[in-house]
mmCIF file of C-alpha atoms in Angstrom:
data_model
loop_
_atom_site.group_PDB
_atom_site.id
_atom_site.type_symbol
_atom_site.label_atom_id
_atom_site.label_comp_id
_atom_site.label_asym_id
_atom_site.label_seq_id
_atom_site.Cartn_x
_atom_site.Cartn_y
_atom_site.Cartn_z
ATOM 1 C CA MET A 1 122.715 112.277 90.415
ATOM 2 C CA ILE A 2 120.801 109.422 88.797
ATOM 3 C CA GLY A 3 117.878 108.087 90.791
ATOM 4 C CA ARG A 4 115.569 105.166 90.088
ATOM 5 C CA LEU A 5 115.737 102.963 87.027
ATOM 6 C CA ASN A 6 112.529 104.186 85.407
ATOM 7 C CA HIS A 7 112.334 101.440 82.783
ATOM 8 C CA VAL A 8 114.099 99.015 80.501
ATOM 9 C CA ALA A 9 112.906 99.325 76.899
ATOM 10 C CA ILE A 10 112.772 96.251 74.687
ATOM 11 C CA ALA A 11 112.213 96.578 70.928
ATOM 12 C CA VAL A 12 110.059 93.705 69.709
ATOM 13 C CA PRO A 13 109.299 92.460 66.188
ATOM 14 C CA ASP A 14 105.911 90.969 67.144
ATOM 15 C CA LEU A 15 104.031 93.045 69.707
ATOM 16 C CA ALA A 16 101.126 90.628 70.166
ATOM 17 C CA ALA A 17 103.495 87.736 70.825
ATOM 18 C CA ALA A 18 105.514 89.775 73.311
ATOM 19 C CA ILE A 19 102.364 90.894 75.148
ATOM 20 C CA ALA A 20 101.097 87.318 75.334
ATOM 21 C CA GLN A 21 104.429 86.065 76.618
ATOM 22 C CA TYR A 22 104.755 88.651 79.375
ATOM 23 C CA ALA A 23 101.092 88.454 80.390
ATOM 24 C CA ASP A 24 100.493 84.713 80.143
ATOM 25 C CA THR A 25 103.802 82.890 80.378
ATOM 26 C CA LEU A 26 105.673 85.304 82.653
ATOM 27 C CA GLY A 27 102.527 86.306 84.541
ATOM 28 C CA ALA A 28 103.289 90.033 84.595
ATOM 29 C CA SER A 29 100.921 93.002 84.634
ATOM 30 C CA VAL A 30 100.796 94.223 81.023
ATOM 31 C CA GLY A 31 99.065 97.448 79.970
ATOM 32 C CA ALA A 32 97.258 98.268 76.744
ATOM 33 C CA PRO A 33 99.255 99.303 73.656
ATOM 34 C CA GLN A 34 99.565 103.094 73.295
ATOM 35 C CA ASP A 35 100.371 104.634 69.936
ATOM 36 C CA GLU A 36 102.877 107.466 70.251
ATOM 37 C CA PRO A 37 102.924 109.011 66.756
ATOM 38 C CA ALA A 38 105.258 111.808 67.853
ATOM 39 C CA HIS A 39 107.826 109.160 68.822
ATOM 40 C CA GLY A 40 107.194 106.693 65.986
ATOM 41 C CA VAL A 41 106.448 103.828 68.343
ATOM 42 C CA THR A 42 103.647 101.851 69.879
ATOM 43 C CA VAL A 43 104.441 101.368 73.557
ATOM 44 C CA VAL A 44 103.285 98.735 76.041
ATOM 45 C CA PHE A 45 104.179 99.124 79.701
ATOM 46 C CA ILE A 46 104.749 96.102 81.872
ATOM 47 C CA THR A 47 104.514 96.986 85.540
ATOM 48 C CA LEU A 48 106.886 95.102 87.808
ATOM 49 C CA PRO A 49 106.873 95.702 91.576
ATOM 50 C CA ASN A 50 109.899 98.022 91.405
ATOM 51 C CA THR A 51 110.170 99.327 87.836
ATOM 52 C CA LYS A 52 108.710 98.991 84.346
ATOM 53 C CA ILE A 53 109.519 97.183 81.145
ATOM 54 C CA GLU A 54 108.580 99.157 78.050
ATOM 55 C CA LEU A 55 107.907 97.163 74.885
ATOM 56 C CA LEU A 56 108.555 99.221 71.743
ATOM 57 C CA TYR A 57 107.118 98.440 68.329
ATOM 58 C CA PRO A 58 107.583 100.601 65.200
ATOM 59 C CA LEU A 59 104.751 102.968 64.303
ATOM 60 C CA GLY A 60 104.579 104.699 60.928
ATOM 61 C CA GLU A 61 107.401 105.558 58.556
ATOM 62 C CA ASN A 62 110.850 106.435 59.903
ATOM 63 C CA SER A 63 110.299 104.864 63.302
ATOM 64 C CA PRO A 64 113.435 105.402 65.396
ATOM 65 C CA ILE A 65 113.468 101.679 66.234
ATOM 66 C CA ALA A 66 113.131 100.383 62.665
ATOM 67 C CA GLY A 67 116.894 100.344 62.162
ATOM 68 C CA PHE A 68 117.433 98.589 65.483
ATOM 69 C CA LEU A 69 115.008 95.827 64.493
ATOM 70 C CA GLU A 70 116.698 95.473 61.096
ATOM 71 C CA LYS A 71 119.988 94.845 62.897
ATOM 72 C CA ASN A 72 118.313 92.728 65.596
ATOM 73 C CA PRO A 73 115.443 90.897 63.894
ATOM 74 C CA ALA A 74 114.566 88.920 67.033
ATOM 75 C CA GLY A 75 114.338 92.171 69.015
ATOM 76 C CA GLY A 76 116.505 93.215 71.924
ATOM 77 C CA ILE A 77 117.057 95.627 74.773
ATOM 78 C CA HIS A 78 116.923 99.076 73.191
ATOM 79 C CA HIS A 79 117.658 101.427 76.096
ATOM 80 C CA ILE A 80 117.561 101.949 79.837
ATOM 81 C CA CYS A 81 116.099 105.027 81.486
ATOM 82 C CA TYR A 82 117.382 106.638 84.660
ATOM 83 C CA GLU A 83 115.411 109.248 86.553
ATOM 84 C CA VAL A 84 116.948 112.617 87.380
ATOM 85 C CA GLU A 85 115.560 115.523 89.360
ATOM 86 C CA ASP A 86 116.829 118.287 87.067
ATOM 87 C CA ILE A 87 117.395 117.262 83.471
ATOM 88 C CA LEU A 88 119.172 120.454 82.425
ATOM 89 C CA ALA A 89 121.603 120.237 85.325
ATOM 90 C CA ALA A 90 122.160 116.551 84.503
ATOM 91 C CA ARG A 91 122.763 117.344 80.843
ATOM 92 C CA ASP A 92 125.256 120.073 81.652
ATOM 93 C CA ARG A 93 127.134 117.839 84.091
ATOM 94 C CA LEU A 94 127.333 115.055 81.498
ATOM 95 C CA LYS A 95 128.429 117.385 78.717
ATOM 96 C CA ALA A 96 131.114 118.828 80.974
ATOM 97 C CA ALA A 97 132.352 115.241 81.470
ATOM 98 C CA GLY A 98 132.572 114.781 77.697
ATOM 99 C CA ALA A 99 129.387 112.757 77.103
ATOM 100 C CA ARG A 100 127.368 113.453 73.984
ATOM 101 C CA VAL A 101 123.658 114.185 74.097
ATOM 102 C CA LEU A 102 121.705 112.973 71.059
ATOM 103 C CA GLY A 103 119.640 115.274 68.852
ATOM 104 C CA THR A 104 119.513 118.988 69.515
ATOM 105 C CA GLY A 105 120.641 118.619 73.115
ATOM 106 C CA GLU A 106 117.368 120.086 74.341
ATOM 107 C CA PRO A 107 114.960 117.858 76.301
ATOM 108 C CA LYS A 108 111.879 116.559 74.500
ATOM 109 C CA ILE A 109 108.643 115.428 76.064
ATOM 110 C CA GLY A 110 108.822 111.629 76.257
ATOM 111 C CA ALA A 111 106.202 108.895 76.168
ATOM 112 C CA HIS A 112 105.392 109.525 79.853
ATOM 113 C CA GLY A 113 104.787 113.257 79.341
ATOM 114 C CA LYS A 114 108.057 114.148 81.094
ATOM 115 C CA PRO A 115 111.207 115.849 79.725
ATOM 116 C CA VAL A 116 113.726 113.322 78.419
ATOM 117 C CA LEU A 117 117.147 113.222 76.789
ATOM 118 C CA PHE A 118 119.097 110.397 75.186
ATOM 119 C CA LEU A 119 122.849 109.974 75.610
ATOM 120 C CA HIS A 120 125.255 108.543 73.063
ATOM 121 C CA PRO A 121 125.765 104.778 73.533
ATOM 122 C CA LYS A 122 129.463 105.031 72.729
ATOM 123 C CA ASP A 123 129.889 107.246 75.780
ATOM 124 C CA PHE A 124 127.984 104.826 78.080
ATOM 125 C CA GLN A 125 129.422 101.315 77.698
ATOM 126 C CA GLY A 126 127.490 100.690 74.496
ATOM 127 C CA CYS A 127 124.125 101.359 76.206
ATOM 128 C CA LEU A 128 121.626 103.846 74.919
ATOM 129 C CA VAL A 129 120.730 105.766 78.105
ATOM 130 C CA GLU A 130 117.612 107.890 78.480
ATOM 131 C CA LEU A 131 117.342 110.429 81.278
ATOM 132 C CA GLU A 132 113.861 111.376 82.435
ATOM 133 C CA GLN A 133 113.094 114.267 84.744
ATOM 134 C CA VAL A 134 110.622 113.200 87.422
ATOM 135 C CA MET B 1 105.027 84.877 88.121
ATOM 136 C CA ILE B 2 107.941 87.256 87.666
ATOM 137 C CA GLY B 3 108.507 89.715 90.468
ATOM 138 C CA ARG B 4 110.998 92.539 90.796
ATOM 139 C CA LEU B 5 113.611 93.412 88.221
ATOM 140 C CA ASN B 6 116.632 92.301 90.212
ATOM 141 C CA HIS B 7 119.237 93.889 87.948
ATOM 142 C CA VAL B 8 120.294 94.969 84.502
ATOM 143 C CA ALA B 9 123.720 93.604 83.562
ATOM 144 C CA ILE B 10 126.030 95.645 81.356
ATOM 145 C CA ALA B 11 129.168 94.088 79.870
ATOM 146 C CA VAL B 12 131.968 96.655 79.802
ATOM 147 C CA PRO B 13 135.346 96.670 78.032
ATOM 148 C CA ASP B 14 137.006 98.978 80.597
ATOM 149 C CA LEU B 15 135.865 98.345 84.153
ATOM 150 C CA ALA B 16 137.755 101.238 85.739
ATOM 151 C CA ALA B 17 136.287 103.702 83.247
ATOM 152 C CA ALA B 18 132.765 102.367 83.795
ATOM 153 C CA ILE B 19 133.153 102.572 87.576
ATOM 154 C CA ALA B 20 134.431 106.133 87.346
ATOM 155 C CA GLN B 21 131.593 107.151 85.058
ATOM 156 C CA TYR B 22 128.842 105.721 87.257
ATOM 157 C CA ALA B 23 130.410 106.925 90.508
ATOM 158 C CA ASP B 24 131.640 110.368 89.477
ATOM 159 C CA THR B 25 129.707 111.530 86.418
ATOM 160 C CA LEU B 26 126.380 109.807 87.104
ATOM 161 C CA GLY B 27 126.736 110.127 90.878
ATOM 162 C CA ALA B 28 125.549 106.594 91.676
ATOM 163 C CA SER B 29 126.468 104.317 94.571
ATOM 164 C CA VAL B 30 129.079 101.921 93.154
ATOM 165 C CA GLY B 31 130.379 98.895 95.062
ATOM 166 C CA ALA B 32 133.821 97.308 95.004
ATOM 167 C CA PRO B 33 134.730 94.891 92.175
ATOM 168 C CA GLN B 34 134.126 91.248 93.105
ATOM 169 C CA ASP B 35 135.900 88.463 91.250
ATOM 170 C CA GLU B 36 133.593 85.541 90.522
ATOM 171 C CA PRO B 37 135.935 82.863 89.163
ATOM 172 C CA ALA B 38 133.131 80.277 88.986
ATOM 173 C CA HIS B 39 131.283 82.581 86.595
ATOM 174 C CA GLY B 40 134.269 83.936 84.657
ATOM 175 C CA VAL B 41 133.460 87.535 85.480
ATOM 176 C CA THR B 42 134.389 90.410 87.714
ATOM 177 C CA VAL B 43 131.199 92.035 88.936
ATOM 178 C CA VAL B 44 130.503 95.537 90.201
ATOM 179 C CA PHE B 45 127.096 96.347 91.649
ATOM 180 C CA ILE B 46 125.630 99.803 91.289
ATOM 181 C CA THR B 47 122.832 100.356 93.773
ATOM 182 C CA LEU B 48 119.963 102.483 92.528
ATOM 183 C CA PRO B 49 117.005 103.300 94.796
ATOM 184 C CA ASN B 50 114.823 100.580 93.243
ATOM 185 C CA THR B 51 117.125 98.044 91.572
ATOM 186 C CA LYS B 52 120.753 97.339 90.668
ATOM 187 C CA ILE B 53 122.992 97.704 87.661
ATOM 188 C CA GLU B 54 125.582 94.939 87.402
ATOM 189 C CA LEU B 55 128.760 95.744 85.497
ATOM 190 C CA LEU B 56 130.370 92.618 84.048
ATOM 191 C CA TYR B 57 134.008 92.348 83.007
ATOM 192 C CA PRO B 58 135.716 89.179 81.748
ATOM 193 C CA LEU B 59 137.739 87.170 84.272
ATOM 194 C CA GLY B 60 140.114 84.408 83.208
ATOM 195 C CA GLU B 61 139.974 82.249 80.104
ATOM 196 C CA ASN B 62 136.664 81.329 78.525
ATOM 197 C CA SER B 63 134.706 84.083 80.195
ATOM 198 C CA PRO B 64 131.065 83.795 79.137
ATOM 199 C CA ILE B 65 131.061 87.479 78.213
ATOM 200 C CA ALA B 66 134.219 87.455 76.075
ATOM 201 C CA GLY B 67 132.236 86.643 72.929
ATOM 202 C CA PHE B 68 129.696 89.347 73.698
ATOM 203 C CA LEU B 69 132.454 91.959 73.992
ATOM 204 C CA GLU B 70 134.042 90.750 70.753
ATOM 205 C CA LYS B 71 130.739 91.382 68.994
ATOM 206 C CA ASN B 72 130.102 94.602 70.961
ATOM 207 C CA PRO B 73 133.520 96.174 71.550
ATOM 208 C CA ALA B 74 132.028 99.275 73.211
ATOM 209 C CA GLY B 75 130.083 97.063 75.627
ATOM 210 C CA GLY B 76 126.329 96.743 75.928
ATOM 211 C CA ILE B 77 123.402 95.473 77.921
ATOM 212 C CA HIS B 78 124.059 91.777 78.425
ATOM 213 C CA HIS B 79 120.982 90.537 80.280
ATOM 214 C CA ILE B 80 118.112 91.442 82.562
ATOM 215 C CA CYS B 81 117.224 89.474 85.683
ATOM 216 C CA TYR B 82 113.722 88.917 87.004
ATOM 217 C CA GLU B 83 113.059 87.573 90.471
ATOM 218 C CA VAL B 84 110.861 84.505 90.962
ATOM 219 C CA GLU B 85 109.709 82.821 94.139
ATOM 220 C CA ASP B 86 110.163 79.230 92.943
ATOM 221 C CA ILE B 87 112.726 78.770 90.205
ATOM 222 C CA LEU B 88 111.838 75.141 89.437
ATOM 223 C CA ALA B 89 108.147 75.974 89.068
ATOM 224 C CA ALA B 90 109.081 78.945 86.872
ATOM 225 C CA ARG B 91 111.331 76.783 84.727
ATOM 226 C CA ASP B 92 108.680 74.144 84.251
ATOM 227 C CA ARG B 93 106.052 76.730 83.339
ATOM 228 C CA LEU B 94 108.389 78.302 80.780
ATOM 229 C CA LYS B 95 109.404 74.974 79.292
ATOM 230 C CA ALA B 96 105.750 73.986 78.978
ATOM 231 C CA ALA B 97 105.245 77.223 77.019
ATOM 232 C CA GLY B 98 108.058 76.238 74.634
ATOM 233 C CA ALA B 99 110.851 78.440 76.006
ATOM 234 C CA ARG B 100 114.360 77.057 76.106
ATOM 235 C CA VAL B 101 116.465 77.086 79.255
ATOM 236 C CA LEU B 102 120.212 77.441 78.653
ATOM 237 C CA GLY B 103 122.781 74.909 79.860
ATOM 238 C CA THR B 104 121.683 71.788 81.663
ATOM 239 C CA GLY B 105 118.306 73.208 82.600
ATOM 240 C CA GLU B 106 119.168 72.894 86.293
ATOM 241 C CA PRO B 107 119.591 76.067 88.384
ATOM 242 C CA LYS B 108 123.116 77.152 89.281
ATOM 243 C CA ILE B 109 124.150 79.340 92.167
ATOM 244 C CA GLY B 110 124.585 82.841 90.762
ATOM 245 C CA ALA B 111 126.770 85.788 91.703
ATOM 246 C CA HIS B 112 124.372 86.688 94.545
ATOM 247 C CA GLY B 113 124.470 83.196 96.073
ATOM 248 C CA LYS B 114 120.930 82.434 94.870
ATOM 249 C CA PRO B 115 119.697 79.807 92.358
ATOM 250 C CA VAL B 116 119.559 81.212 88.825
ATOM 251 C CA LEU B 117 118.671 80.083 85.310
ATOM 252 C CA PHE B 118 119.175 81.744 81.935
ATOM 253 C CA LEU B 119 116.587 81.620 79.166
ATOM 254 C CA HIS B 120 117.270 81.584 75.431
ATOM 255 C CA PRO B 121 117.265 85.117 73.947
ATOM 256 C CA LYS B 122 115.513 83.932 70.794
ATOM 257 C CA ASP B 123 112.534 82.929 72.919
ATOM 258 C CA PHE B 124 112.411 86.314 74.730
ATOM 259 C CA GLN B 125 112.417 89.122 72.154
ATOM 260 C CA GLY B 126 116.169 88.891 71.680
ATOM 261 C CA CYS B 127 116.852 89.492 75.403
ATOM 262 C CA LEU B 128 118.956 87.198 77.511
ATOM 263 C CA VAL B 129 116.756 86.737 80.609
ATOM 264 C CA GLU B 130 118.044 85.492 83.948
ATOM 265 C CA LEU B 131 115.641 84.234 86.585
ATOM 266 C CA GLU B 132 116.769 84.405 90.196
ATOM 267 C CA GLN B 133 114.989 82.733 93.077
ATOM 268 C CA VAL B 134 114.691 85.149 96.008
#
């Protein structure tokens, strides 16, 4: 069912420092910061040859990553995103297997303009898993 | 400098349950468990179309992931691994930029039979980063 690893998302406490490190020290291809007010984050995509790293930095009040950065002040890996062909079919299969979908259970439009869902970390080896329909 | 994302490693408290979830519920291609006594882990590779997920489970006494699972009893993302062409050149570039290499600073042979190094999470946005020479 799951396809490609779309991205690994890393929450960072200092976006400029993270950009400089990936661009200069690690020599990766780093995009421009994009504010995503609907998601409460500023996002920077790092393009690797086979997948992406997504840097996340809080934007505005009530950012969904503010709590994560309080618990992990140095930052950390926030979630991984797997691609699926049919997000509703994937959701129903996961729910039938006992996995919990976060929020309303209905897909939202994610930072890439595609339908996404998040799954409960306690049901996935402690990992916050995003599914993105591609 | 960094190339492909070689893998995302997830430490799991119940290897059989994690295998069943990835193989059956998520429908991924899951390999057989491999004991790696030199690394203190049992490893299972999940092959996605563009990269791998590596499930890690403690093996023997003093497993390097035992402490991680004590702090994260449900499991969690343990590290990410970037490929590099020349691991000594990469190490020297990172050290010159002030990043700390774990252990002796000399590459070891990793679970894939390739030279690897681990970098200090505090120097990489709270992420444990492995470099693997390919």
